[in-house]
Short mmCIF file of C-alpha atoms in Angstrom, two decimals:
data_model
loop_
_atom_site.label_atom_id
_atom_site.label_comp_id
_atom_site.label_asym_id
_atom_site.label_seq_id
_atom_site.Cartn_x
_atom_site.Cartn_y
_atom_site.Cartn_z
CA MET A 1084 66.41 -110.76 141.08
CA ASN A 1085 62.25 -109.15 140.38
CA SER A 1086 61.72 -105.43 141.41
CA ARG A 1087 60.46 -106.18 144.84
CA SER A 1088 63.91 -108.19 145.95
CA PHE A 1089 66.35 -105.44 144.88
CA ALA A 1090 63.83 -103.08 146.28
CA LEU A 1091 64.61 -105.61 149.04
CA PHE A 1092 68.24 -104.96 148.64
CA ALA A 1093 68.79 -101.59 148.15
CA LEU A 1094 67.05 -101.08 151.33
CA PHE A 1095 69.76 -103.06 152.60
CA MET A 1096 72.40 -101.39 151.35
CA VAL A 1097 71.11 -98.83 152.53
CA GLN A 1098 71.50 -99.59 156.08
CA LEU A 1099 74.75 -100.78 156.14
CA LEU A 1100 75.68 -97.63 154.40
CA TYR A 1101 74.83 -95.72 157.12
CA GLY A 1102 75.56 -97.98 160.27
CA LEU A 1103 78.86 -97.94 159.42
CA ASN A 1104 78.53 -93.54 158.20
CA TYR A 1105 78.14 -93.05 162.08
CA THR A 1106 81.46 -94.40 163.83
CA ILE A 1107 83.44 -93.26 160.44
CA ALA A 1108 81.85 -89.35 160.27
CA LYS A 1109 82.09 -89.38 164.46
CA THR A 1110 86.08 -90.22 164.32
CA VAL A 1111 86.93 -88.00 161.27
CA MET A 1112 85.23 -84.43 163.09
CA ASN A 1113 86.26 -85.84 166.55
CA GLU A 1114 90.12 -85.79 165.61
CA ASN A 1115 89.47 -81.88 164.46
CA TYR A 1116 89.58 -82.85 160.87
CA ILE A 1117 86.42 -81.64 159.17
CA LYS A 1118 83.59 -79.39 161.47
CA PRO A 1119 80.31 -80.91 161.37
CA PHE A 1120 79.07 -78.40 159.35
CA GLY A 1121 82.09 -78.30 156.80
CA PHE A 1122 81.22 -81.78 156.63
CA VAL A 1123 78.29 -81.30 155.61
CA LEU A 1124 78.63 -79.10 152.62
CA LEU A 1125 81.57 -81.22 151.44
CA ARG A 1126 78.82 -84.31 152.04
CA VAL A 1127 76.69 -82.17 149.23
CA ALA A 1128 79.29 -81.36 147.21
CA GLY A 1129 80.45 -84.53 145.87
CA ALA A 1130 76.91 -85.96 146.05
CA THR A 1131 75.89 -83.64 143.99
CA LEU A 1132 78.89 -83.44 141.61
CA LEU A 1133 78.36 -87.47 141.19
CA PHE A 1134 74.61 -87.23 140.57
CA TRP A 1135 75.00 -85.22 137.51
CA LEU A 1136 77.77 -86.49 136.38
CA MET A 1137 76.37 -89.61 136.55
CA SER A 1138 72.92 -87.84 134.62
CA LEU A 1139 74.30 -87.33 131.76
CA PHE A 1140 74.35 -90.76 130.90
CA LEU A 1141 70.50 -91.61 131.02
CA PRO A 1142 67.61 -90.88 129.65
CA LYS A 1143 66.73 -86.55 130.36
CA GLN A 1144 63.09 -86.62 131.85
CA LYS A 1145 61.45 -83.08 131.41
CA ILE A 1146 59.86 -81.76 135.83
CA ASP A 1147 57.05 -79.89 135.94
CA ARG A 1148 57.05 -76.66 136.83
CA LYS A 1149 55.18 -77.51 140.14
CA ASP A 1150 56.51 -79.65 140.71
CA PHE A 1151 60.31 -77.90 141.27
CA ILE A 1152 58.54 -76.68 144.77
CA LYS A 1153 57.87 -79.95 146.28
CA PHE A 1154 61.89 -80.68 146.19
CA PHE A 1155 63.32 -77.77 146.87
CA VAL A 1156 61.35 -78.82 150.14
CA ALA A 1157 61.99 -82.02 149.83
CA ALA A 1158 65.40 -80.24 149.93
CA VAL A 1159 65.11 -78.48 153.15
CA PHE A 1160 63.81 -81.63 155.45
CA GLY A 1161 65.95 -84.43 153.54
CA VAL A 1162 69.51 -82.43 153.37
CA VAL A 1163 69.65 -79.44 154.92
CA VAL A 1164 67.60 -79.21 158.31
CA ASN A 1165 68.60 -83.82 157.80
CA MET A 1166 72.22 -83.78 157.43
CA LEU A 1167 73.09 -80.73 159.06
CA PHE A 1168 71.28 -81.67 162.63
CA PHE A 1169 72.64 -85.20 162.43
CA PHE A 1170 76.06 -84.36 162.03
CA LYS A 1171 75.92 -81.83 164.59
CA GLY A 1172 74.62 -83.94 167.01
CA LEU A 1173 76.79 -86.79 165.89
CA GLU A 1174 79.61 -84.74 166.89
CA PHE A 1175 79.11 -84.89 170.39
CA THR A 1176 76.71 -87.83 170.99
CA SER A 1177 78.36 -91.01 170.16
CA PRO A 1178 76.65 -94.36 167.53
CA ILE A 1179 75.22 -95.96 169.05
CA HIS A 1180 73.67 -93.40 170.93
CA ALA A 1181 72.67 -91.17 168.06
CA SER A 1182 72.09 -95.19 165.74
CA SER A 1183 69.48 -96.25 168.93
CA ILE A 1184 67.82 -92.59 168.81
CA MET A 1185 67.22 -92.73 164.46
CA ILE A 1186 65.45 -95.96 164.61
CA ILE A 1187 62.62 -94.29 166.12
CA VAL A 1188 61.86 -92.68 162.36
CA PRO A 1189 59.85 -95.82 160.75
CA ILE A 1190 57.32 -95.26 164.28
CA VAL A 1191 57.17 -91.58 163.13
CA ILE A 1192 56.62 -92.55 159.62
CA LEU A 1193 54.10 -94.74 160.84
CA VAL A 1194 52.29 -92.02 161.68
CA LEU A 1195 52.76 -89.49 158.45
CA SER A 1196 51.40 -92.00 156.66
CA ALA A 1197 47.98 -93.11 158.00
CA ILE A 1198 47.87 -89.24 159.03
CA PHE A 1199 49.34 -88.36 154.46
CA LEU A 1200 49.29 -91.75 153.08
CA ASN A 1201 45.72 -93.75 154.22
CA GLU A 1202 48.37 -96.38 154.83
CA LYS A 1203 46.36 -98.48 158.36
CA ILE A 1204 46.93 -97.49 161.78
CA THR A 1205 46.31 -100.03 164.76
CA PRO A 1206 45.81 -100.15 168.52
CA LEU A 1207 49.31 -102.85 168.23
CA LYS A 1208 50.98 -100.24 165.89
CA ILE A 1209 50.37 -97.09 168.44
CA THR A 1210 50.97 -98.83 171.79
CA GLY A 1211 54.54 -99.43 169.25
CA VAL A 1212 54.58 -95.97 168.42
CA VAL A 1213 54.62 -94.86 172.04
CA LEU A 1214 57.53 -97.48 173.76
CA GLY A 1215 59.28 -96.42 171.11
CA LEU A 1216 59.33 -92.80 171.99
CA ILE A 1217 60.07 -93.75 176.06
CA GLY A 1218 63.29 -95.49 174.60
CA ALA A 1219 63.96 -92.43 171.93
CA LEU A 1220 63.67 -90.45 175.87
CA ILE A 1221 65.51 -92.36 177.55
CA LEU A 1222 68.58 -92.65 175.71
CA THR A 1223 68.19 -88.92 175.38
CA LEU A 1224 67.91 -87.82 179.35
CA TYR A 1225 69.82 -90.80 180.19
CA GLY A 1226 73.12 -92.25 178.58
CA LYS A 1227 76.18 -91.18 178.59
CA SER A 1228 79.47 -91.34 176.11
CA ALA A 1229 83.11 -92.86 176.64
CA ARG A 1230 84.28 -89.28 175.18
CA ALA A 1231 84.44 -87.08 178.10
CA GLY A 1232 84.27 -83.88 175.31
CA ASP A 1233 80.10 -85.33 173.96
CA ASN A 1234 77.06 -83.19 175.11
CA VAL A 1235 75.64 -86.37 175.07
CA PRO A 1236 71.62 -84.33 175.88
CA LEU A 1237 72.39 -82.07 173.20
CA GLY A 1238 73.57 -84.37 171.04
CA ASN A 1239 70.79 -86.81 170.83
CA LEU A 1240 68.43 -84.02 171.13
CA LEU A 1241 69.63 -82.77 167.47
CA ILE A 1242 69.43 -86.77 166.42
CA PHE A 1243 66.27 -86.99 167.86
CA LEU A 1244 65.41 -83.28 165.47
CA ASN A 1245 66.99 -85.01 162.98
CA ALA A 1246 65.17 -88.67 162.50
CA ILE A 1247 61.78 -86.58 162.92
CA SER A 1248 63.35 -84.79 159.66
CA TYR A 1249 64.30 -87.90 157.68
CA SER A 1250 60.85 -89.11 158.36
CA ILE A 1251 58.96 -85.85 156.76
CA TYR A 1252 61.75 -86.26 153.96
CA VAL A 1253 60.50 -90.10 153.16
CA ILE A 1254 56.26 -88.52 153.29
CA LEU A 1255 57.37 -85.90 151.24
CA ILE A 1256 59.11 -88.38 148.21
CA LYS A 1257 56.98 -90.50 148.31
CA LYS A 1258 55.06 -89.31 144.95
CA LEU A 1259 57.45 -88.01 143.42
CA THR A 1260 60.03 -91.32 143.18
CA ALA A 1261 56.13 -92.77 141.50
CA LYS A 1262 55.96 -89.24 138.90
CA TYR A 1263 60.33 -89.76 138.45
CA HIS A 1264 63.12 -91.72 137.77
CA PRO A 1265 65.84 -91.84 140.82
CA PHE A 1266 68.51 -90.24 139.33
CA THR A 1267 66.30 -87.37 138.09
CA PHE A 1268 64.45 -86.59 141.61
CA ILE A 1269 67.85 -86.96 143.01
CA LYS A 1270 70.10 -84.48 141.29
CA TRP A 1271 67.31 -81.51 141.81
CA LEU A 1272 66.86 -82.77 144.90
CA PHE A 1273 70.64 -82.27 145.79
CA LEU A 1274 71.37 -79.23 143.70
CA PHE A 1275 69.11 -77.08 145.89
CA GLY A 1276 70.59 -78.65 148.70
CA LEU A 1277 74.20 -77.27 148.14
CA ILE A 1278 72.48 -73.99 147.65
CA MET A 1279 70.86 -73.68 150.39
CA LEU A 1280 74.30 -75.43 152.81
CA ILE A 1281 76.86 -72.67 150.99
CA PRO A 1282 76.06 -70.00 154.30
CA PHE A 1283 75.40 -72.81 156.20
CA GLY A 1284 79.23 -74.60 155.64
CA TYR A 1285 81.44 -71.97 153.38
CA ASN A 1286 83.45 -71.32 156.07
CA ASP A 1287 83.75 -74.59 158.27
CA LEU A 1288 84.85 -76.10 154.77
CA GLN A 1289 88.22 -73.10 154.65
CA ASP A 1290 89.73 -74.05 157.76
CA VAL A 1291 90.05 -78.00 156.76
CA LYS A 1292 93.74 -78.41 156.41
CA TRP A 1293 94.03 -80.50 154.36
CA GLN A 1294 97.74 -80.92 154.05
CA THR A 1295 97.03 -82.90 157.90
CA PHE A 1296 94.73 -85.60 156.47
CA THR A 1297 96.43 -89.57 157.11
CA PRO A 1298 95.36 -91.78 153.71
CA TYR A 1299 92.41 -93.22 156.74
CA THR A 1300 90.32 -89.67 156.88
CA THR A 1301 90.82 -89.06 152.84
CA PHE A 1302 89.11 -92.67 153.26
CA SER A 1303 86.55 -92.05 155.82
CA VAL A 1304 85.77 -88.52 153.59
CA LEU A 1305 85.60 -89.63 150.53
CA PHE A 1306 83.24 -93.06 151.84
CA VAL A 1307 81.02 -90.24 154.28
CA ILE A 1308 80.80 -88.92 149.82
CA ILE A 1309 80.13 -92.02 148.10
CA GLY A 1310 78.50 -94.77 150.02
CA ALA A 1311 76.94 -92.74 153.07
CA THR A 1312 75.71 -89.66 150.54
CA PHE A 1313 75.47 -90.67 147.24
CA GLY A 1314 75.40 -94.42 147.55
CA THR A 1315 71.83 -94.04 150.80
CA TYR A 1316 70.25 -91.28 148.55
CA LEU A 1317 70.00 -93.25 144.83
CA PHE A 1318 68.99 -96.62 146.69
CA ASN A 1319 66.40 -95.25 147.99
CA PRO A 1320 63.30 -94.18 146.52
CA LEU A 1321 64.94 -97.21 143.88
CA ALA A 1322 63.36 -99.24 147.24
CA LEU A 1323 60.14 -96.25 147.18
CA ASN A 1324 59.30 -96.44 143.90
CA LYS A 1325 58.45 -100.52 145.19
CA LEU A 1326 57.46 -100.16 148.50
CA LYS A 1327 55.43 -98.98 151.21
CA ALA A 1328 56.95 -95.89 153.05
CA SER A 1329 56.64 -97.76 156.35
CA THR A 1330 58.49 -100.71 154.89
CA VAL A 1331 61.59 -99.00 154.22
CA GLY A 1332 61.08 -97.02 157.77
CA ILE A 1333 61.51 -100.21 159.29
CA PHE A 1334 64.53 -101.42 158.07
CA ILE A 1335 66.04 -98.83 159.96
CA TYR A 1336 66.26 -101.18 162.54
CA LEU A 1337 69.66 -102.63 161.21
CA GLN A 1338 71.40 -99.17 161.71
CA THR A 1339 71.26 -100.07 164.99
CA VAL A 1340 73.11 -103.24 164.52
CA ILE A 1341 75.68 -102.41 161.69
CA ALA A 1342 76.75 -99.19 164.25
CA GLY A 1343 76.09 -100.93 167.52
CA LEU A 1344 78.61 -103.53 166.08
CA PHE A 1345 81.63 -101.52 164.75
CA ALA A 1346 81.21 -98.68 167.06
CA LEU A 1347 82.28 -101.32 169.70
CA ALA A 1348 84.90 -102.81 166.83
CA MET A 1349 86.59 -99.66 166.57
CA GLY A 1350 86.33 -98.71 170.22
CA VAL A 1351 84.73 -95.79 169.68
CA ASP A 1352 81.37 -96.85 171.89
CA PHE A 1353 80.85 -98.94 174.63
CA ILE A 1354 77.11 -100.87 176.04
CA ASP A 1355 76.03 -101.08 179.21
CA SER A 1356 72.85 -101.47 180.75
CA LEU A 1357 70.91 -98.28 180.39
CA LYS A 1358 71.24 -97.99 176.14
CA ILE A 1359 70.12 -102.04 176.16
CA THR A 1360 67.07 -101.57 178.26
CA ALA A 1361 66.34 -98.58 176.21
CA MET A 1362 67.44 -100.50 172.53
CA VAL A 1363 65.16 -103.21 174.10
CA VAL A 1364 61.85 -100.80 174.54
CA ILE A 1365 62.56 -99.07 171.20
CA PHE A 1366 62.67 -102.70 169.53
CA LEU A 1367 60.07 -104.01 171.28
#
């Protein structure tokens, strides 16, 4: 497998793991095992530990002092804002809504890539940006959830803001991934993120009643930490190192398919004409 093929495989794994993450994480939060901010702190703490442990067995790479501020800013958008808004938004909305809104990420990345990375943008791409935003707004303003306690407009808005934050993160790390090995980059990114997340999630994590966890709950939490966090944040820089930022963004369209099918199979979401219309507009 050549480097480009491996990068494309890494991208597919990111979308598969994150597509499953929507339903699994929402189920854990909806059943009140862990509150959103506590869950974010737990997943980042677990992934940080894994990244630093693995780095012990890899060659060391020195970080330029001027780049530490870039790591910090990337952690703000890629770990703190991204994850807090995503998990809080997912608490209030449905997996299909969340995954559908997240596919505006390639649209935002396309615009930011043109501005900051000088990737070419055309009138056809601008038309795509407008259609994608219209589809996301349809879901945000008019979408409904199968769960009575959900606050869909608020949840969708938070997911929308999370998508913008993640897009900014992808642009910020493009040059860093070309300069540093993924493990060198990610371990520092998560360490900075963990420090910033402690004030937000500490109290929620203190309230977790670990003794009430079922085997499925334990599996779900481990999946979010190891698969949807450690795995996806490891694979993404590997892909960015070989591919354009806009190419990485386009693969997010797979998330909607995977998340939607898994949510329907698990019986935690439903499909209706409004969701179909909005998704068609975004895909178009």
